[in-house]
CSV table of N, CA and C in Angstrom, one decimal:
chain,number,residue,atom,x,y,z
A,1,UNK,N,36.3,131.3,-7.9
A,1,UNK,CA,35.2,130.7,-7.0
A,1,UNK,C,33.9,130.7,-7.7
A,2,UNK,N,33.8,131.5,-8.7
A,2,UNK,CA,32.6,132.1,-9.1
A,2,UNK,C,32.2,131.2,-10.0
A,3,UNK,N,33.5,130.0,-11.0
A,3,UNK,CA,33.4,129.1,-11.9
A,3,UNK,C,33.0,127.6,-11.2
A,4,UNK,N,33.5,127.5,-9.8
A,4,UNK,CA,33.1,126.3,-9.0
A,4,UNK,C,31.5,126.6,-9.1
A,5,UNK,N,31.1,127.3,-8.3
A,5,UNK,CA,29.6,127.6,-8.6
A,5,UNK,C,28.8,127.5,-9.5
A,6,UNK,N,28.9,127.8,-10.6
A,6,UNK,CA,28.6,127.6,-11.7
A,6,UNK,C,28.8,125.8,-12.3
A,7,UNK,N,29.9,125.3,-11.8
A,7,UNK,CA,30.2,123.8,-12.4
A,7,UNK,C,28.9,123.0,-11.1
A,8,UNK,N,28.9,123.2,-10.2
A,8,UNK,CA,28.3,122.8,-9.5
A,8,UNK,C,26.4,123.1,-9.1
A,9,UNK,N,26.4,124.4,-9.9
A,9,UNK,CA,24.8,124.5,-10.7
A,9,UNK,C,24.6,123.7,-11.7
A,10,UNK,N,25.5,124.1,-12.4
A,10,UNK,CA,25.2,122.8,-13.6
A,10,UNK,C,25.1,121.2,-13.1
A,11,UNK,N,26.0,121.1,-12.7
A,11,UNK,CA,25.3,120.0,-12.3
A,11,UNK,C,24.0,119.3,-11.4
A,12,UNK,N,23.5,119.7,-10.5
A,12,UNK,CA,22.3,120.0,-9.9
A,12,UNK,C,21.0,120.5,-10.3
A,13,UNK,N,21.4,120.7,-11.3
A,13,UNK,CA,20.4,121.4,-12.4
A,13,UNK,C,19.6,119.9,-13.0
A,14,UNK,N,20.0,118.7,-13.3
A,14,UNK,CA,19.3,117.8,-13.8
A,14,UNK,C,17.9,116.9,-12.2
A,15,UNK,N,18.9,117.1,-11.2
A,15,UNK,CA,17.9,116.9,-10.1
A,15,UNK,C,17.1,117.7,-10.2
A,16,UNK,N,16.7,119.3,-10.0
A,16,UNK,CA,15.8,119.8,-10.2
A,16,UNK,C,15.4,119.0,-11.3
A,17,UNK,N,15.1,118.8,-12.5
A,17,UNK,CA,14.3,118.6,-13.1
A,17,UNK,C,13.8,117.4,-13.0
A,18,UNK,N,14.2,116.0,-12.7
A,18,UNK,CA,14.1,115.1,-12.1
A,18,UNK,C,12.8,115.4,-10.7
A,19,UNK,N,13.2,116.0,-10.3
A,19,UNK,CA,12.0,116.7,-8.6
A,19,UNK,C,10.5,117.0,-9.6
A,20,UNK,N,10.9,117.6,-10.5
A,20,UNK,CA,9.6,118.5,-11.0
A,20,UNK,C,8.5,117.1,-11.6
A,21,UNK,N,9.1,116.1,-12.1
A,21,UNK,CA,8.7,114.6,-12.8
A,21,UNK,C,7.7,114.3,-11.9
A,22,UNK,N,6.6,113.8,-12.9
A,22,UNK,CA,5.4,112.5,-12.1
A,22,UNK,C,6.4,111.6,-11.9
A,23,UNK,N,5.0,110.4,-11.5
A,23,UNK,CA,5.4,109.3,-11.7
A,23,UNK,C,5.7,109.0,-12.9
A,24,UNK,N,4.8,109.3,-14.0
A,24,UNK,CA,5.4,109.2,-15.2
A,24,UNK,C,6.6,109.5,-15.9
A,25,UNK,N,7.0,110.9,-15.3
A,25,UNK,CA,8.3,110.7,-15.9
A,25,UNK,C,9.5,110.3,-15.2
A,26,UNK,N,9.8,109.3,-14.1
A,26,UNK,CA,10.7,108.7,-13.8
A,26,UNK,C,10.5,106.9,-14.3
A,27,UNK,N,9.7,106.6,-15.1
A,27,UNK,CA,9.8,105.5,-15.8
A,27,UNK,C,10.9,105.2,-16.5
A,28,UNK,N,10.9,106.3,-17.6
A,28,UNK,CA,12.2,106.5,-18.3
A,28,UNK,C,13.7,105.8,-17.5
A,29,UNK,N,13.7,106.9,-16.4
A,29,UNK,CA,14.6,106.0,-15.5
A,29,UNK,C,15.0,104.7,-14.9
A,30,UNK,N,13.6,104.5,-14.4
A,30,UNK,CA,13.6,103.4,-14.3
A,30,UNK,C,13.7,102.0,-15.4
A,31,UNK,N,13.1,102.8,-16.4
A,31,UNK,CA,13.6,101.7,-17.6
A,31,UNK,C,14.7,101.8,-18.4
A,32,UNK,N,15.2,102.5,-18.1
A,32,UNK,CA,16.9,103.1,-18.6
A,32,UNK,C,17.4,102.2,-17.4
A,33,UNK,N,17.4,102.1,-16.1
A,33,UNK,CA,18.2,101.5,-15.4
A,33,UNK,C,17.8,99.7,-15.8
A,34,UNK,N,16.5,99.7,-15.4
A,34,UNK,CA,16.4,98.0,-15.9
A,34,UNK,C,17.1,97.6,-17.6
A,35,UNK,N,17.2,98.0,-18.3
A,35,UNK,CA,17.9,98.0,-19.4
A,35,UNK,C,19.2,97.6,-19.5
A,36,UNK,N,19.7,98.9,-18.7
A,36,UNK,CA,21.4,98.5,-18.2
A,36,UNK,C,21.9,97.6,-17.8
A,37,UNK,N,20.6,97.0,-16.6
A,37,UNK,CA,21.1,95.8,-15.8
A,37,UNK,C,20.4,94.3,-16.3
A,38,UNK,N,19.7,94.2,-17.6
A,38,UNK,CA,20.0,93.1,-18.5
A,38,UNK,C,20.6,93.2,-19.0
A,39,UNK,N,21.1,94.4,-20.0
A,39,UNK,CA,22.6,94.1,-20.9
A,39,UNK,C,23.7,93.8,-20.0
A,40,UNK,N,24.2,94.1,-19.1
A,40,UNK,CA,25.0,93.2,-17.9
A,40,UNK,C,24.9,91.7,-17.8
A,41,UNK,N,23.5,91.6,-17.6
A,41,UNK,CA,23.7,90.5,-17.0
A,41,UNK,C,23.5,89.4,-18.3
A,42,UNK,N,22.7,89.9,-19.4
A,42,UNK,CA,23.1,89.0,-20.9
A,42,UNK,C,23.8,88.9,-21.1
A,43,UNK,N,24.3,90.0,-21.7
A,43,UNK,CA,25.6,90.1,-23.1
A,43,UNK,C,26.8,90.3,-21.7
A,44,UNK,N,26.9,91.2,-20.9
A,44,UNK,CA,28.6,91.4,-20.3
A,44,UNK,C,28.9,90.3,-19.8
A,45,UNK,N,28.4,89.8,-19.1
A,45,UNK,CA,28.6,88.6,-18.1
A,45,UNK,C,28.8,87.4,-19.0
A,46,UNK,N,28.5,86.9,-19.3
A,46,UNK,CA,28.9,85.9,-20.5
A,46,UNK,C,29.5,86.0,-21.3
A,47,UNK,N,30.0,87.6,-22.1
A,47,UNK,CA,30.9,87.4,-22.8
A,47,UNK,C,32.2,87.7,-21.9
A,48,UNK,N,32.4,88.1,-20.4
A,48,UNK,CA,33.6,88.0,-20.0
A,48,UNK,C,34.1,86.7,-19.6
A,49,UNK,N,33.2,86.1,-18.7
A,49,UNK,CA,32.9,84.4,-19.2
A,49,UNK,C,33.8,83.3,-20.2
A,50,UNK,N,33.1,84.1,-21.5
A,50,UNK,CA,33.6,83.4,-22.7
A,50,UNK,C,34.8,83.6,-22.9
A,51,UNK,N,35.9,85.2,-22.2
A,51,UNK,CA,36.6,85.8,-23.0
A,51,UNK,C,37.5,84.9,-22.1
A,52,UNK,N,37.6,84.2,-20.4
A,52,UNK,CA,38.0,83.8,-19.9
A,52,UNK,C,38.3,82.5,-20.2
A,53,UNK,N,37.5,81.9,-20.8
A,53,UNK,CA,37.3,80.1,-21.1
A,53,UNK,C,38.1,80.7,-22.0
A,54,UNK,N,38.3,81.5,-23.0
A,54,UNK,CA,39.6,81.5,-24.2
A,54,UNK,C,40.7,81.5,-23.7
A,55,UNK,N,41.0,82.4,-22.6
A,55,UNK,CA,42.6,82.9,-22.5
A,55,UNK,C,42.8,81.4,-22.0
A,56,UNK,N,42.2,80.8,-21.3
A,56,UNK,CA,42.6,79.5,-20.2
A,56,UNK,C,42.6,78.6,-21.7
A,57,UNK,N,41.8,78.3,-22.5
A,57,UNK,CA,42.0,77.6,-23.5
A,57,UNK,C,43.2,77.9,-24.5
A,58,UNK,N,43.4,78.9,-24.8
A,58,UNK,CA,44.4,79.6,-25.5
A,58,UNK,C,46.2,79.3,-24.7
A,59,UNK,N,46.2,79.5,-23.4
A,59,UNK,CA,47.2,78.9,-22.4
A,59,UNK,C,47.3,77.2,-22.5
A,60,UNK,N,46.7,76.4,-22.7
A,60,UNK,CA,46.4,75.2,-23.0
A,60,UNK,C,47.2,74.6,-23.6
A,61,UNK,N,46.6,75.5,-25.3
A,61,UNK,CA,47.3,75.1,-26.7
A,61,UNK,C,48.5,75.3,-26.4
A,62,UNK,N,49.3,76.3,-26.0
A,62,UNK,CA,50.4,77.0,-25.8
A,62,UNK,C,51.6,76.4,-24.9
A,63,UNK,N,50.8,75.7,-24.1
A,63,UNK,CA,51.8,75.1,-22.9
A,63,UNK,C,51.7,73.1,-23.2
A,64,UNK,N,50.7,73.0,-24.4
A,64,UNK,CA,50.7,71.5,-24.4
A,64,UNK,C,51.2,71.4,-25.9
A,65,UNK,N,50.7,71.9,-26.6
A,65,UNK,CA,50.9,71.9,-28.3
A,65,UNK,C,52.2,72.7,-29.2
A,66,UNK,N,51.9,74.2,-28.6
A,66,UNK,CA,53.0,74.8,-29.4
A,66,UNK,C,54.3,74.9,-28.2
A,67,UNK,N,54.0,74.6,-27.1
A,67,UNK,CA,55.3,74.3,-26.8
A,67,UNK,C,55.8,73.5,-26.0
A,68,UNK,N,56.0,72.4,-27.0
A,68,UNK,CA,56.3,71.0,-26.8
A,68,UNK,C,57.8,71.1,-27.0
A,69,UNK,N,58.4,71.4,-26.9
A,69,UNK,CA,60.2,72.2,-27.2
A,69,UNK,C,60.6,73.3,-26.6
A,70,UNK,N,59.9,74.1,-26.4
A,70,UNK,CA,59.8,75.4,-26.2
A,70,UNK,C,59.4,75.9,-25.0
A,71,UNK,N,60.7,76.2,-23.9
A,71,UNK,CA,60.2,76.4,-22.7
A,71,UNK,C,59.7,77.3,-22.2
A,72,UNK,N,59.8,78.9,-23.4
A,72,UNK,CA,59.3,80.1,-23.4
A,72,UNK,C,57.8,80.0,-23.4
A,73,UNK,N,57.7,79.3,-24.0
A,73,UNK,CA,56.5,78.9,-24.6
A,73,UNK,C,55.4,78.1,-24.2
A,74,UNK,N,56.0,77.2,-22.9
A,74,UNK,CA,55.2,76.9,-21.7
A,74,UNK,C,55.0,77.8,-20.6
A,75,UNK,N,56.1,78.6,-20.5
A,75,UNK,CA,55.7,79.5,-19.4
A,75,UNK,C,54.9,80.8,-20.0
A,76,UNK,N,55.1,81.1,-21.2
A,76,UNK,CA,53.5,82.0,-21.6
A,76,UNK,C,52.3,81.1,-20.9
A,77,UNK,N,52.4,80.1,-21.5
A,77,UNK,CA,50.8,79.0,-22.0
A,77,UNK,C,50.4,79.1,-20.2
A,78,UNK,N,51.5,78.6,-19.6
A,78,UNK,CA,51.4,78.2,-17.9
A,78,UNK,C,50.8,79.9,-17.3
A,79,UNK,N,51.3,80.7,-17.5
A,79,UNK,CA,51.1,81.9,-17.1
A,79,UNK,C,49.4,82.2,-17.4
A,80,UNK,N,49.0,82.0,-19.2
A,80,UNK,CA,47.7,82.3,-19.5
A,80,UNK,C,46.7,82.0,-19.1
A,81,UNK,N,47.3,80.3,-18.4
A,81,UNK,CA,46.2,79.6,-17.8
A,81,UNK,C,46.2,79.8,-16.3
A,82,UNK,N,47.1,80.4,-15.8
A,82,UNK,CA,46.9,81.1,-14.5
A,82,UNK,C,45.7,81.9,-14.4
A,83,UNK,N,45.9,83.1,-14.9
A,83,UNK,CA,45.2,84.0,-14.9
A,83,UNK,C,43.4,83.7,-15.9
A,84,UNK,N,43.6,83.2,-16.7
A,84,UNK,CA,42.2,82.3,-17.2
A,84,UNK,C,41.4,81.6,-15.4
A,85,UNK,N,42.1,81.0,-14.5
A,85,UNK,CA,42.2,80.0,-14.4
A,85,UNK,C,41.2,81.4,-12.9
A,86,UNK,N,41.9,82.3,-13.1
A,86,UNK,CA,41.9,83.7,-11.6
A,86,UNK,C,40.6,84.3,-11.9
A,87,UNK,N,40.7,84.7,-13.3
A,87,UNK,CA,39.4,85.6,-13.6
A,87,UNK,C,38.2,84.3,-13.4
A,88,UNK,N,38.2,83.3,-13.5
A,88,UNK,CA,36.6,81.9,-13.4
A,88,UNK,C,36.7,82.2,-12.0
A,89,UNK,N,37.8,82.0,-11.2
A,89,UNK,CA,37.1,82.6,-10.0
A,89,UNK,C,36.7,83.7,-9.1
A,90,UNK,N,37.5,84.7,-9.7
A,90,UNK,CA,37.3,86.2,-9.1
A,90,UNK,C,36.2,86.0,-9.8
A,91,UNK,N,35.4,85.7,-11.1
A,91,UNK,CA,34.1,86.0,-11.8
A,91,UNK,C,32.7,85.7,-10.8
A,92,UNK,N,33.2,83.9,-10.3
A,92,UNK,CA,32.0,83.2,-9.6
A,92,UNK,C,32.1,83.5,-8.2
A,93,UNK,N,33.2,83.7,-7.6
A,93,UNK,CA,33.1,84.8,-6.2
A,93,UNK,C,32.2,85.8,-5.9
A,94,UNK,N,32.8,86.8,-7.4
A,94,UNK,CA,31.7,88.1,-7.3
A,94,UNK,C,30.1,87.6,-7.2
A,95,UNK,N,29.6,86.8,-8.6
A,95,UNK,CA,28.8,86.6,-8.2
A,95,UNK,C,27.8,85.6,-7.5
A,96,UNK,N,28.7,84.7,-6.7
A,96,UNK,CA,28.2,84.4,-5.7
A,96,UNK,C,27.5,85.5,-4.6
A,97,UNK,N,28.8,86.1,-4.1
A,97,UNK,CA,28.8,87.6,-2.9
A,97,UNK,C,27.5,88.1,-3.3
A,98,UNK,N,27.5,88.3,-4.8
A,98,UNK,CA,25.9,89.3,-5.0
A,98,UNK,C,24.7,88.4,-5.1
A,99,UNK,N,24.5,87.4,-5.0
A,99,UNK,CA,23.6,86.3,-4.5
A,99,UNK,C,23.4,86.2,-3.2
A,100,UNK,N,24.5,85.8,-2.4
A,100,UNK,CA,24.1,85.6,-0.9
A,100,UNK,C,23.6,87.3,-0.3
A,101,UNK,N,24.0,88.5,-1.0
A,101,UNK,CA,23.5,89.7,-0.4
A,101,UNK,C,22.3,89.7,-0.7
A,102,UNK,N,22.3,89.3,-2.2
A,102,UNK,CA,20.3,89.5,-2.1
A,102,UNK,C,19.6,88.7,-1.8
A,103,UNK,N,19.8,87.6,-0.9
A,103,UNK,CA,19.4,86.4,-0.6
A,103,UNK,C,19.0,86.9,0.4
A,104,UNK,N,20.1,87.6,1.1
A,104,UNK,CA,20.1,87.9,2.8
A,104,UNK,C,19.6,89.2,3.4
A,105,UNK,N,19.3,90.1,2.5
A,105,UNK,CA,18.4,91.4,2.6
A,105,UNK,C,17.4,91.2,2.0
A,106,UNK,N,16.5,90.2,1.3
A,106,UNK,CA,15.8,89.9,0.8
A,106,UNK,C,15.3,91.2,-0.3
A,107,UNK,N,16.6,91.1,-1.2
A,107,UNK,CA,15.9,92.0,-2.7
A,107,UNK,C,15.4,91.4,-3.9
A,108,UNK,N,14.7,90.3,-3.6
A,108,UNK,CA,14.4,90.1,-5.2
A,108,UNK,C,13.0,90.3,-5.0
A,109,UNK,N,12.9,90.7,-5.9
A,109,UNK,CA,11.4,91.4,-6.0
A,109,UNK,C,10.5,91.0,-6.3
A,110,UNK,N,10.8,89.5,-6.7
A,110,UNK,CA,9.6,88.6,-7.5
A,110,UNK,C,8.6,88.1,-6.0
A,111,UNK,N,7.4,88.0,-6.6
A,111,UNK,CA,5.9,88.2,-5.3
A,111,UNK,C,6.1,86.8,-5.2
A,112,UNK,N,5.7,86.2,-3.5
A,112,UNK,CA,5.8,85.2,-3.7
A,112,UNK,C,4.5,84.1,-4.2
A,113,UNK,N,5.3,82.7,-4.1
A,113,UNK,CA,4.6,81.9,-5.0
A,113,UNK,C,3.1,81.7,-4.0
A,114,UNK,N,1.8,81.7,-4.2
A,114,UNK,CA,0.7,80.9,-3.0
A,114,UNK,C,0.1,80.0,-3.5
A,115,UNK,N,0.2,78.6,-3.1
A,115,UNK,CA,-0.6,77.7,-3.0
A,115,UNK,C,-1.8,77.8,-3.8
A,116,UNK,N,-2.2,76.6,-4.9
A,116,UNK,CA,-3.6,77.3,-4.7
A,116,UNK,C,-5.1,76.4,-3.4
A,117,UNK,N,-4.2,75.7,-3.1
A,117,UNK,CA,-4.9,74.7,-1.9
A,117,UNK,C,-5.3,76.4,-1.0
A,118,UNK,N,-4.4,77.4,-0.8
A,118,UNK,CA,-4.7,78.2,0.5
A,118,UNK,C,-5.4,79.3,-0.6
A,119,UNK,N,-5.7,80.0,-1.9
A,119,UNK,CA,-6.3,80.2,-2.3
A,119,UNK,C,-8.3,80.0,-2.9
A,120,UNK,N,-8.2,78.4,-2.4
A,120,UNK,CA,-9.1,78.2,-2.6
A,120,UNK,C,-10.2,78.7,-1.2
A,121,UNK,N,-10.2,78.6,-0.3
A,121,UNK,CA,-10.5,78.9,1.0
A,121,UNK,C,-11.4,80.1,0.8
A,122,UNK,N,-10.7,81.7,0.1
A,122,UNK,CA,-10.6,82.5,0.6
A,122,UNK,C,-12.0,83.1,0.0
């Protein structure tokens, strides 16, 4: 019992120190997290993307070119491009869903645009 305790100080141990932080030192965080979520949205997202347009293109060659005789060899290529064909949509699904959520709770954070016709006035 005395080891659960201990595993579970340890871990609670980084919130306290997190509590003790200005504002200053949760920038870090915050810029650790914005970090994370451009490398996502640059590099991951597009290269699963890319990895997807291969298998479906790779299934292609396979079911039109190398197996033009070879019935094994259509039903690989047919199968590849199934699933090529699953991941472009389970991909644009997801992020559709996480578009209409932030659409619809209004999270994007960018200030809106004003006029400058209603700026001039003031």
């Amino acid at each position: 019992m005395k080891k659960l305790g201990y595993i579970a100080l340890a871990a609670a141990l980084p919130l306290f120190a997190f509590a003790q932080g200005t504002f200053e030192g949760t920038r870090g965080v915050q810029q650790l997290a914005i970090s994370v979520i451009q490398f996502i949205n640059g590099i991951l997202v597009p290269l699963i993307f890319a990895l997807a347009f291969i298998v479906f293109i790779w299934g292609v060659f396979q079911y039109f070119i190398a197996g033009g005789h070879d019935e094994e060899k259509k039903e690989s290529g047919k199968s590849l491009m199934l699933y090529g064909l699953i991941g472009f949509f389970v991909m644009v699904s997801v992020w559709g869903l996480v578009n209409i959520l932030v659409t619809s709770f209004n999270l994007n954070k960018q200030q809106p645009s004003v006029p400058e016709a209603a700026t001039q006035n003031i």
